[in-house]
Amino acid sequence: MSAPVHVVVVYQSLLGIYGDQGNAKVLQRRLEWRGIDCRVSFVEPGDHLPDDAQVYLLGGGEDGAQVAAVRALAADGGLHRAVDRGAAVLAVCAGYQIVGRSFTVGHDDRVVDGLGLLDVSTTRAETRAVGEILTRWEGRDGDDAWLTGFENHGGHTVLGPDASPLARVVHGVGNCGDGTEGAVAGSVIGTYPHGPVLVRNPALADHLLQLGTGLDLEPLEVPGMAELRAERLAAVRG
Ligand code: GLN
């Protein structure tokens, strides 16, 4: 029997205020429904971040917590080693800003270095983006390409040449009002929506699992999922 797929939830105590740890549950259930074992670890600052997992999840958080998280992750180095090995990362909101090159905090716009895993930089936006967001996933067709979630951020994120947008905004703000949402480089994905985003968008969950494990996952029919997706789409379209 092969080893379980290992999913690491990074720093819940700092990056846990938006319920993004639900993303780990979705990954675990979608593997288990296919008969694949999954182990979820919760790693806190001060713990050594294992660098041998397949998927790493970072969630949203407040500015102060975000600074503590980026410092601890930079000092640990485990996330960089994991990405170098080809592990997949899903970084949401504060997590997205952390994996970028830099972000600013406070009213004096202090610049904080990010981890540099994604070529994006974040500064303070003029107005906070709060509300439902609807996007189309780049390079995808069909119903799975609709991504929905809830955004709540004061960050204005600009992509550099080494990152590609995850999606195009149909409703909401996304990165910086330029019509793009999130960023992708290799196996690292950054995105603003909570929801949690993988609960609302199971195709993105499977994509992340495939990125991290290299497994060819069979399609999965989950009762009620199509109806729930249709409900969310109708709600955001108004
Ligand atoms: N503190 C960041 C911002 O407001 C991230 C917020 C969040 O994670 N929702 O931009």
PDB file of C-alpha atoms and ligand atoms in Angstrom:
ATOM      1  CA  MET A   1       0.000   0.000   0.000  1.00  0.00           C
ATOM      2  CA  SER A   2       1.363   3.430  -0.888  1.00  0.00           C
ATOM      3  CA  ALA A   3       1.782   6.156   1.728  1.00  0.00           C
ATOM      4  CA  PRO A   4      -1.238   8.439   2.305  1.00  0.00           C
ATOM      5  CA  VAL A   5      -1.314  11.746   0.482  1.00  0.00           C
ATOM      6  CA  HIS A   6      -0.105  14.331   2.993  1.00  0.00           C
ATOM      7  CA  VAL A   7      -1.823  17.723   3.181  1.00  0.00           C
ATOM      8  CA  VAL A   8      -0.378  20.397   5.485  1.00  0.00           C
ATOM      9  CA  VAL A   9      -2.496  23.222   6.887  1.00  0.00           C
ATOM     10  CA  VAL A  10      -0.025  26.016   7.570  1.00  0.00           C
ATOM     11  CA  TYR A  11      -0.370  28.134  10.740  1.00  0.00           C
ATOM     12  CA  GLN A  12      -4.089  27.923  11.592  1.00  0.00           C
ATOM     13  CA  SER A  13      -3.521  30.132  14.643  1.00  0.00           C
ATOM     14  CA  LEU A  14      -2.367  32.991  12.377  1.00  0.00           C
ATOM     15  CA  LEU A  15      -4.074  32.298   9.063  1.00  0.00           C
ATOM     16  CA  GLY A  16      -7.321  30.780  10.245  1.00  0.00           C
ATOM     17  CA  ILE A  17      -9.847  33.547  10.752  1.00  0.00           C
ATOM     18  CA  TYR A  18     -11.771  33.004   7.502  1.00  0.00           C
ATOM     19  CA  GLY A  19     -12.436  29.276   7.806  1.00  0.00           C
ATOM     20  CA  ASP A  20     -10.086  28.364   4.965  1.00  0.00           C
ATOM     21  CA  GLN A  21      -9.076  25.156   6.748  1.00  0.00           C
ATOM     22  CA  GLY A  22     -12.243  23.743   5.152  1.00  0.00           C
ATOM     23  CA  ASN A  23     -10.061  23.442   2.041  1.00  0.00           C
ATOM     24  CA  ALA A  24      -8.171  20.595   3.734  1.00  0.00           C
ATOM     25  CA  LYS A  25     -11.404  18.715   4.445  1.00  0.00           C
ATOM     26  CA  VAL A  26     -12.383  18.915   0.798  1.00  0.00           C
ATOM     27  CA  LEU A  27      -9.040  17.542  -0.368  1.00  0.00           C
ATOM     28  CA  GLN A  28      -9.227  14.723   2.171  1.00  0.00           C
ATOM     29  CA  ARG A  29     -12.797  13.738   1.299  1.00  0.00           C
ATOM     30  CA  ARG A  30     -12.217  13.859  -2.449  1.00  0.00           C
ATOM     31  CA  LEU A  31      -9.262  11.512  -2.062  1.00  0.00           C
ATOM     32  CA  GLU A  32     -11.057   9.175   0.333  1.00  0.00           C
ATOM     33  CA  TRP A  33     -14.137   8.973  -1.898  1.00  0.00           C
ATOM     34  CA  ARG A  34     -11.754   7.614  -4.533  1.00  0.00           C
ATOM     35  CA  GLY A  35     -10.238   5.079  -2.120  1.00  0.00           C
ATOM     36  CA  ILE A  36      -7.004   7.065  -1.625  1.00  0.00           C
ATOM     37  CA  ASP A  37      -5.765   7.608   1.953  1.00  0.00           C
ATOM     38  CA  CYS A  38      -5.046  11.150   3.077  1.00  0.00           C
ATOM     39  CA  ARG A  39      -3.347  12.543   6.156  1.00  0.00           C
ATOM     40  CA  VAL A  40      -3.904  16.168   7.182  1.00  0.00           C
ATOM     41  CA  SER A  41      -1.334  17.857   9.474  1.00  0.00           C
ATOM     42  CA  PHE A  42      -1.778  21.181  11.222  1.00  0.00           C
ATOM     43  CA  VAL A  43       1.552  22.933  11.636  1.00  0.00           C
ATOM     44  CA  GLU A  44       2.017  25.948  13.886  1.00  0.00           C
ATOM     45  CA  PRO A  45       4.823  28.546  14.084  1.00  0.00           C
ATOM     46  CA  GLY A  46       7.701  27.057  16.039  1.00  0.00           C
ATOM     47  CA  ASP A  47       6.938  23.566  14.665  1.00  0.00           C
ATOM     48  CA  HIS A  48       9.152  22.369  11.890  1.00  0.00           C
ATOM     49  CA  LEU A  49       7.220  22.569   8.592  1.00  0.00           C
ATOM     50  CA  PRO A  50       7.482  19.133   6.961  1.00  0.00           C
ATOM     51  CA  ASP A  51       8.881  19.450   3.451  1.00  0.00           C
ATOM     52  CA  ASP A  52       7.741  16.047   2.201  1.00  0.00           C
ATOM     53  CA  ALA A  53       3.986  16.661   1.880  1.00  0.00           C
ATOM     54  CA  GLN A  54       2.119  16.833  -1.419  1.00  0.00           C
ATOM     55  CA  VAL A  55      -0.124  19.842  -0.744  1.00  0.00           C
ATOM     56  CA  TYR A  56       0.270  22.932   1.480  1.00  0.00           C
ATOM     57  CA  LEU A  57      -2.628  25.205   2.363  1.00  0.00           C
ATOM     58  CA  LEU A  58      -2.352  28.795   3.590  1.00  0.00           C
ATOM     59  CA  GLY A  59      -5.454  30.796   4.536  1.00  0.00           C
ATOM     60  CA  GLY A  60      -6.497  34.355   5.220  1.00  0.00           C
ATOM     61  CA  GLY A  61      -5.614  36.444   8.238  1.00  0.00           C
ATOM     62  CA  GLU A  62      -5.207  39.921   9.627  1.00  0.00           C
ATOM     63  CA  ASP A  63      -2.208  42.075   8.760  1.00  0.00           C
ATOM     64  CA  GLY A  64      -0.306  41.517  12.045  1.00  0.00           C
ATOM     65  CA  ALA A  65      -0.773  37.758  11.917  1.00  0.00           C
ATOM     66  CA  GLN A  66       0.283  37.796   8.302  1.00  0.00           C
ATOM     67  CA  VAL A  67       3.612  39.426   9.181  1.00  0.00           C
ATOM     68  CA  ALA A  68       4.258  36.870  11.951  1.00  0.00           C
ATOM     69  CA  ALA A  69       3.434  34.038   9.523  1.00  0.00           C
ATOM     70  CA  VAL A  70       5.748  35.237   6.760  1.00  0.00           C
ATOM     71  CA  ARG A  71       8.620  35.647   9.226  1.00  0.00           C
ATOM     72  CA  ALA A  72       8.168  32.145  10.610  1.00  0.00           C
ATOM     73  CA  LEU A  73       7.876  30.596   7.146  1.00  0.00           C
ATOM     74  CA  ALA A  74      10.965  32.406   5.862  1.00  0.00           C
ATOM     75  CA  ALA A  75      12.966  31.271   8.895  1.00  0.00           C
ATOM     76  CA  ASP A  76      11.763  27.678   8.528  1.00  0.00           C
ATOM     77  CA  GLY A  77      12.478  27.307   4.811  1.00  0.00           C
ATOM     78  CA  GLY A  78      10.362  24.141   4.546  1.00  0.00           C
ATOM     79  CA  LEU A  79       7.826  25.601   2.134  1.00  0.00           C
ATOM     80  CA  HIS A  80      10.560  26.590  -0.324  1.00  0.00           C
ATOM     81  CA  ARG A  81      12.059  23.103  -0.163  1.00  0.00           C
ATOM     82  CA  ALA A  82       8.638  21.537  -0.725  1.00  0.00           C
ATOM     83  CA  VAL A  83       7.933  23.744  -3.748  1.00  0.00           C
ATOM     84  CA  ASP A  84      11.373  22.955  -5.181  1.00  0.00           C
ATOM     85  CA  ARG A  85      10.368  19.278  -4.968  1.00  0.00           C
ATOM     86  CA  GLY A  86       7.145  19.993  -6.873  1.00  0.00           C
ATOM     87  CA  ALA A  87       4.631  20.107  -4.002  1.00  0.00           C
ATOM     88  CA  ALA A  88       1.425  22.049  -4.661  1.00  0.00           C
ATOM     89  CA  VAL A  89       0.520  25.188  -2.684  1.00  0.00           C
ATOM     90  CA  LEU A  90      -2.860  26.855  -2.410  1.00  0.00           C
ATOM     91  CA  ALA A  91      -2.488  30.240  -0.751  1.00  0.00           C
ATOM     92  CA  VAL A  92      -5.647  32.236  -0.042  1.00  0.00           C
ATOM     93  CA  CYS A  93      -5.858  35.996   0.557  1.00  0.00           C
ATOM     94  CA  ALA A  94      -3.289  36.824   3.290  1.00  0.00           C
ATOM     95  CA  GLY A  95      -1.616  33.546   2.307  1.00  0.00           C
ATOM     96  CA  TYR A  96      -1.564  34.691  -1.321  1.00  0.00           C
ATOM     97  CA  GLN A  97       0.086  37.969  -0.331  1.00  0.00           C
ATOM     98  CA  ILE A  98       2.623  36.098   1.838  1.00  0.00           C
ATOM     99  CA  VAL A  99       3.812  33.810  -0.970  1.00  0.00           C
ATOM    100  CA  GLY A 100       4.326  36.840  -3.225  1.00  0.00           C
ATOM    101  CA  ARG A 101       7.378  39.106  -3.404  1.00  0.00           C
ATOM    102  CA  SER A 102       6.166  41.761  -0.976  1.00  0.00           C
ATOM    103  CA  PHE A 103       3.109  43.293   0.671  1.00  0.00           C
ATOM    104  CA  THR A 104       2.467  46.416   2.724  1.00  0.00           C
ATOM    105  CA  VAL A 105       0.890  46.714   6.158  1.00  0.00           C
ATOM    106  CA  GLY A 106      -0.438  49.538   8.321  1.00  0.00           C
ATOM    107  CA  HIS A 107      -1.359  53.095   7.471  1.00  0.00           C
ATOM    108  CA  ASP A 108       2.297  53.932   6.941  1.00  0.00           C
ATOM    109  CA  ASP A 109       2.410  51.230   4.243  1.00  0.00           C
ATOM    110  CA  ARG A 110       5.403  49.403   5.645  1.00  0.00           C
ATOM    111  CA  VAL A 111       6.779  47.040   3.011  1.00  0.00           C
ATOM    112  CA  VAL A 112       7.236  43.447   4.168  1.00  0.00           C
ATOM    113  CA  ASP A 113       9.169  40.882   2.138  1.00  0.00           C
ATOM    114  CA  GLY A 114       7.150  37.886   1.021  1.00  0.00           C
ATOM    115  CA  LEU A 115       8.421  34.383   0.320  1.00  0.00           C
ATOM    116  CA  GLY A 116       8.916  35.057  -3.391  1.00  0.00           C
ATOM    117  CA  LEU A 117       7.174  31.848  -4.479  1.00  0.00           C
ATOM    118  CA  LEU A 118       4.872  33.860  -6.756  1.00  0.00           C
ATOM    119  CA  ASP A 119       5.846  36.894  -8.801  1.00  0.00           C
ATOM    120  CA  VAL A 120       3.194  39.210  -7.339  1.00  0.00           C
ATOM    121  CA  SER A 121       3.415  42.345  -5.183  1.00  0.00           C
ATOM    122  CA  THR A 122       0.681  43.740  -2.977  1.00  0.00           C
ATOM    123  CA  THR A 123       0.073  47.284  -1.773  1.00  0.00           C
ATOM    124  CA  ARG A 124      -2.888  48.930  -0.058  1.00  0.00           C
ATOM    125  CA  ALA A 125      -5.916  49.422  -2.305  1.00  0.00           C
ATOM    126  CA  GLU A 126      -7.914  52.641  -2.163  1.00  0.00           C
ATOM    127  CA  THR A 127     -11.014  50.757  -1.108  1.00  0.00           C
ATOM    128  CA  ARG A 128     -11.449  47.346   0.486  1.00  0.00           C
ATOM    129  CA  ALA A 129     -12.852  44.612  -1.748  1.00  0.00           C
ATOM    130  CA  VAL A 130     -15.681  42.880   0.081  1.00  0.00           C
ATOM    131  CA  GLY A 131     -18.325  40.634  -1.448  1.00  0.00           C
ATOM    132  CA  GLU A 132     -19.067  37.706  -3.699  1.00  0.00           C
ATOM    133  CA  ILE A 133     -16.651  37.157  -6.562  1.00  0.00           C
ATOM    134  CA  LEU A 134     -17.232  35.254  -9.795  1.00  0.00           C
ATOM    135  CA  THR A 135     -14.418  34.455 -12.207  1.00  0.00           C
ATOM    136  CA  ARG A 136     -13.586  32.278 -15.202  1.00  0.00           C
ATOM    137  CA  TRP A 137     -10.604  29.991 -14.692  1.00  0.00           C
ATOM    138  CA  GLU A 138      -7.962  30.607 -17.375  1.00  0.00           C
ATOM    139  CA  GLY A 139      -7.497  27.830 -19.898  1.00  0.00           C
ATOM    140  CA  ARG A 140     -10.628  25.918 -18.792  1.00  0.00           C
ATOM    141  CA  ASP A 141     -13.991  25.441 -20.498  1.00  0.00           C
ATOM    142  CA  GLY A 142     -17.427  24.483 -19.344  1.00  0.00           C
ATOM    143  CA  ASP A 143     -19.159  24.745 -15.992  1.00  0.00           C
ATOM    144  CA  ASP A 144     -16.039  23.816 -14.015  1.00  0.00           C
ATOM    145  CA  ALA A 145     -14.387  27.024 -15.213  1.00  0.00           C
ATOM    146  CA  TRP A 146     -16.789  29.160 -13.151  1.00  0.00           C
ATOM    147  CA  LEU A 147     -15.092  29.909  -9.824  1.00  0.00           C
ATOM    148  CA  THR A 148     -17.062  31.503  -7.012  1.00  0.00           C
ATOM    149  CA  GLY A 149     -16.093  32.692  -3.558  1.00  0.00           C
ATOM    150  CA  PHE A 150     -16.157  35.566  -1.106  1.00  0.00           C
ATOM    151  CA  GLU A 151     -13.436  38.194  -1.170  1.00  0.00           C
ATOM    152  CA  ASN A 152     -12.523  40.445   1.754  1.00  0.00           C
ATOM    153  CA  HIS A 153      -9.189  42.174   1.321  1.00  0.00           C
ATOM    154  CA  GLY A 154      -7.548  45.574   1.388  1.00  0.00           C
ATOM    155  CA  GLY A 155      -4.689  44.427  -0.805  1.00  0.00           C
ATOM    156  CA  HIS A 156      -4.096  45.505  -4.396  1.00  0.00           C
ATOM    157  CA  THR A 157      -2.037  42.765  -6.036  1.00  0.00           C
ATOM    158  CA  VAL A 158      -0.082  43.219  -9.258  1.00  0.00           C
ATOM    159  CA  LEU A 159       1.390  40.311 -11.191  1.00  0.00           C
ATOM    160  CA  GLY A 160       4.936  40.310 -12.517  1.00  0.00           C
ATOM    161  CA  PRO A 161       6.049  38.577 -15.721  1.00  0.00           C
ATOM    162  CA  ASP A 162       6.731  35.229 -14.006  1.00  0.00           C
ATOM    163  CA  ALA A 163       3.160  34.742 -12.791  1.00  0.00           C
ATOM    164  CA  SER A 164      -0.024  34.149 -14.805  1.00  0.00           C
ATOM    165  CA  PRO A 165      -3.526  35.043 -13.645  1.00  0.00           C
ATOM    166  CA  LEU A 166      -5.530  32.144 -12.274  1.00  0.00           C
ATOM    167  CA  ALA A 167      -8.791  33.563 -13.587  1.00  0.00           C
ATOM    168  CA  ARG A 168     -10.628  36.517 -15.200  1.00  0.00           C
ATOM    169  CA  VAL A 169     -13.056  38.490 -13.071  1.00  0.00           C
ATOM    170  CA  VAL A 170     -16.710  38.519 -14.132  1.00  0.00           C
ATOM    171  CA  HIS A 171     -18.083  39.989 -10.887  1.00  0.00           C
ATOM    172  CA  GLY A 172     -16.087  41.428  -7.977  1.00  0.00           C
ATOM    173  CA  VAL A 173     -12.582  42.901  -7.740  1.00  0.00           C
ATOM    174  CA  GLY A 174      -9.874  40.216  -7.634  1.00  0.00           C
ATOM    175  CA  ASN A 175      -6.241  41.277  -7.854  1.00  0.00           C
ATOM    176  CA  CYS A 176      -6.397  45.015  -8.482  1.00  0.00           C
ATOM    177  CA  GLY A 177      -9.354  45.864 -10.685  1.00  0.00           C
ATOM    178  CA  ASP A 178      -7.488  44.948 -13.905  1.00  0.00           C
ATOM    179  CA  GLY A 179      -9.807  42.006 -14.562  1.00  0.00           C
ATOM    180  CA  THR A 180      -7.434  39.367 -13.225  1.00  0.00           C
ATOM    181  CA  GLU A 181      -7.827  37.169 -10.151  1.00  0.00           C
ATOM    182  CA  GLY A 182      -5.149  35.152  -8.409  1.00  0.00           C
ATOM    183  CA  ALA A 183      -1.859  33.967  -9.802  1.00  0.00           C
ATOM    184  CA  VAL A 184      -0.180  30.738 -10.814  1.00  0.00           C
ATOM    185  CA  ALA A 185       3.454  29.742 -11.273  1.00  0.00           C
ATOM    186  CA  GLY A 186       4.234  26.057 -11.582  1.00  0.00           C
ATOM    187  CA  SER A 187       2.544  24.238  -8.711  1.00  0.00           C
ATOM    188  CA  VAL A 188       1.884  27.378  -6.628  1.00  0.00           C
ATOM    189  CA  ILE A 189      -1.593  28.922  -6.793  1.00  0.00           C
ATOM    190  CA  GLY A 190      -2.580  32.153  -5.055  1.00  0.00           C
ATOM    191  CA  THR A 191      -6.162  33.383  -4.951  1.00  0.00           C
ATOM    192  CA  TYR A 192      -8.346  35.848  -3.026  1.00  0.00           C
ATOM    193  CA  PRO A 193     -11.647  33.977  -2.561  1.00  0.00           C
ATOM    194  CA  HIS A 194     -12.689  32.364   0.688  1.00  0.00           C
ATOM    195  CA  GLY A 195     -15.758  30.199   0.810  1.00  0.00           C
ATOM    196  CA  PRO A 196     -13.752  28.041   1.449  1.00  0.00           C
ATOM    197  CA  VAL A 197     -12.744  28.215  -2.200  1.00  0.00           C
ATOM    198  CA  LEU A 198     -12.250  24.450  -2.660  1.00  0.00           C
ATOM    199  CA  VAL A 199     -15.652  23.712  -1.127  1.00  0.00           C
ATOM    200  CA  ARG A 200     -17.275  25.910  -3.723  1.00  0.00           C
ATOM    201  CA  ASN A 201     -15.044  24.819  -6.602  1.00  0.00           C
ATOM    202  CA  PRO A 202     -14.298  21.086  -6.486  1.00  0.00           C
ATOM    203  CA  ALA A 203     -12.583  21.079  -9.894  1.00  0.00           C
ATOM    204  CA  LEU A 204      -9.952  23.399  -8.409  1.00  0.00           C
ATOM    205  CA  ALA A 205      -9.523  20.948  -5.526  1.00  0.00           C
ATOM    206  CA  ASP A 206      -8.887  18.078  -7.933  1.00  0.00           C
ATOM    207  CA  HIS A 207      -6.499  20.228  -9.960  1.00  0.00           C
ATOM    208  CA  LEU A 208      -4.482  20.973  -6.827  1.00  0.00           C
ATOM    209  CA  LEU A 209      -4.379  17.284  -5.888  1.00  0.00           C
ATOM    210  CA  GLN A 210      -3.242  16.350  -9.367  1.00  0.00           C
ATOM    211  CA  LEU A 211      -0.538  19.032  -9.273  1.00  0.00           C
ATOM    212  CA  GLY A 212       0.781  17.832  -5.926  1.00  0.00           C
ATOM    213  CA  THR A 213       0.506  14.066  -6.365  1.00  0.00           C
ATOM    214  CA  GLY A 214       0.803  13.513 -10.118  1.00  0.00           C
ATOM    215  CA  LEU A 215      -2.156  11.121  -9.744  1.00  0.00           C
ATOM    216  CA  ASP A 216      -4.643  10.874 -12.571  1.00  0.00           C
ATOM    217  CA  LEU A 217      -7.859  11.332 -10.595  1.00  0.00           C
ATOM    218  CA  GLU A 218     -11.086   9.921 -11.932  1.00  0.00           C
ATOM    219  CA  PRO A 219     -14.089  12.262 -12.135  1.00  0.00           C
ATOM    220  CA  LEU A 220     -16.264  12.196  -9.039  1.00  0.00           C
ATOM    221  CA  GLU A 221     -20.029  12.620  -8.881  1.00  0.00           C
ATOM    222  CA  VAL A 222     -21.003  14.107  -5.511  1.00  0.00           C
ATOM    223  CA  PRO A 223     -24.778  14.164  -4.877  1.00  0.00           C
ATOM    224  CA  GLY A 224     -26.110  17.705  -4.609  1.00  0.00           C
ATOM    225  CA  MET A 225     -22.901  19.372  -5.837  1.00  0.00           C
ATOM    226  CA  ALA A 226     -24.290  20.513  -9.208  1.00  0.00           C
ATOM    227  CA  GLU A 227     -27.318  22.055  -7.460  1.00  0.00           C
ATOM    228  CA  LEU A 228     -25.137  23.827  -4.893  1.00  0.00           C
ATOM    229  CA  ARG A 229     -22.880  25.207  -7.633  1.00  0.00           C
ATOM    230  CA  ALA A 230     -25.912  26.408  -9.616  1.00  0.00           C
ATOM    231  CA  GLU A 231     -27.289  28.099  -6.491  1.00  0.00           C
ATOM    232  CA  ARG A 232     -24.011  29.956  -5.879  1.00  0.00           C
ATOM    233  CA  LEU A 233     -23.758  31.075  -9.480  1.00  0.00           C
ATOM    234  CA  ALA A 234     -27.351  32.333  -9.455  1.00  0.00           C
ATOM    235  CA  ALA A 235     -26.718  34.207  -6.175  1.00  0.00           C
ATOM    236  CA  VAL A 236     -23.652  36.041  -7.425  1.00  0.00           C
ATOM    237  CA  ARG A 237     -25.243  36.858 -10.779  1.00  0.00           C
ATOM    238  CA  GLY A 238     -28.185  38.352  -8.891  1.00  0.00           C
TER     239      GLY A 238
HETATM  240  N1  GLN B   1      -4.816  41.391   5.557  1.00  0.00           N
HETATM  241  C1  GLN B   1      -5.006  41.171   4.140  1.00  0.00           C
HETATM  242  C2  GLN B   1      -5.829  42.234   3.422  1.00  0.00           C
HETATM  243  O1  GLN B   1      -6.720  42.829   3.987  1.00  0.00           O
HETATM  244  C3  GLN B   1      -5.605  39.813   3.933  1.00  0.00           C
HETATM  245  C4  GLN B   1      -7.048  39.698   4.364  1.00  0.00           C
HETATM  246  C5  GLN B   1      -7.561  38.315   4.241  1.00  0.00           C
HETATM  247  O2  GLN B   1      -6.819  37.351   4.390  1.00  0.00           O
HETATM  248  N2  GLN B   1      -8.855  38.187   4.019  1.00  0.00           N
HETATM  249  O3  GLN B   1      -5.577  42.481   2.261  1.00  0.00           O
END
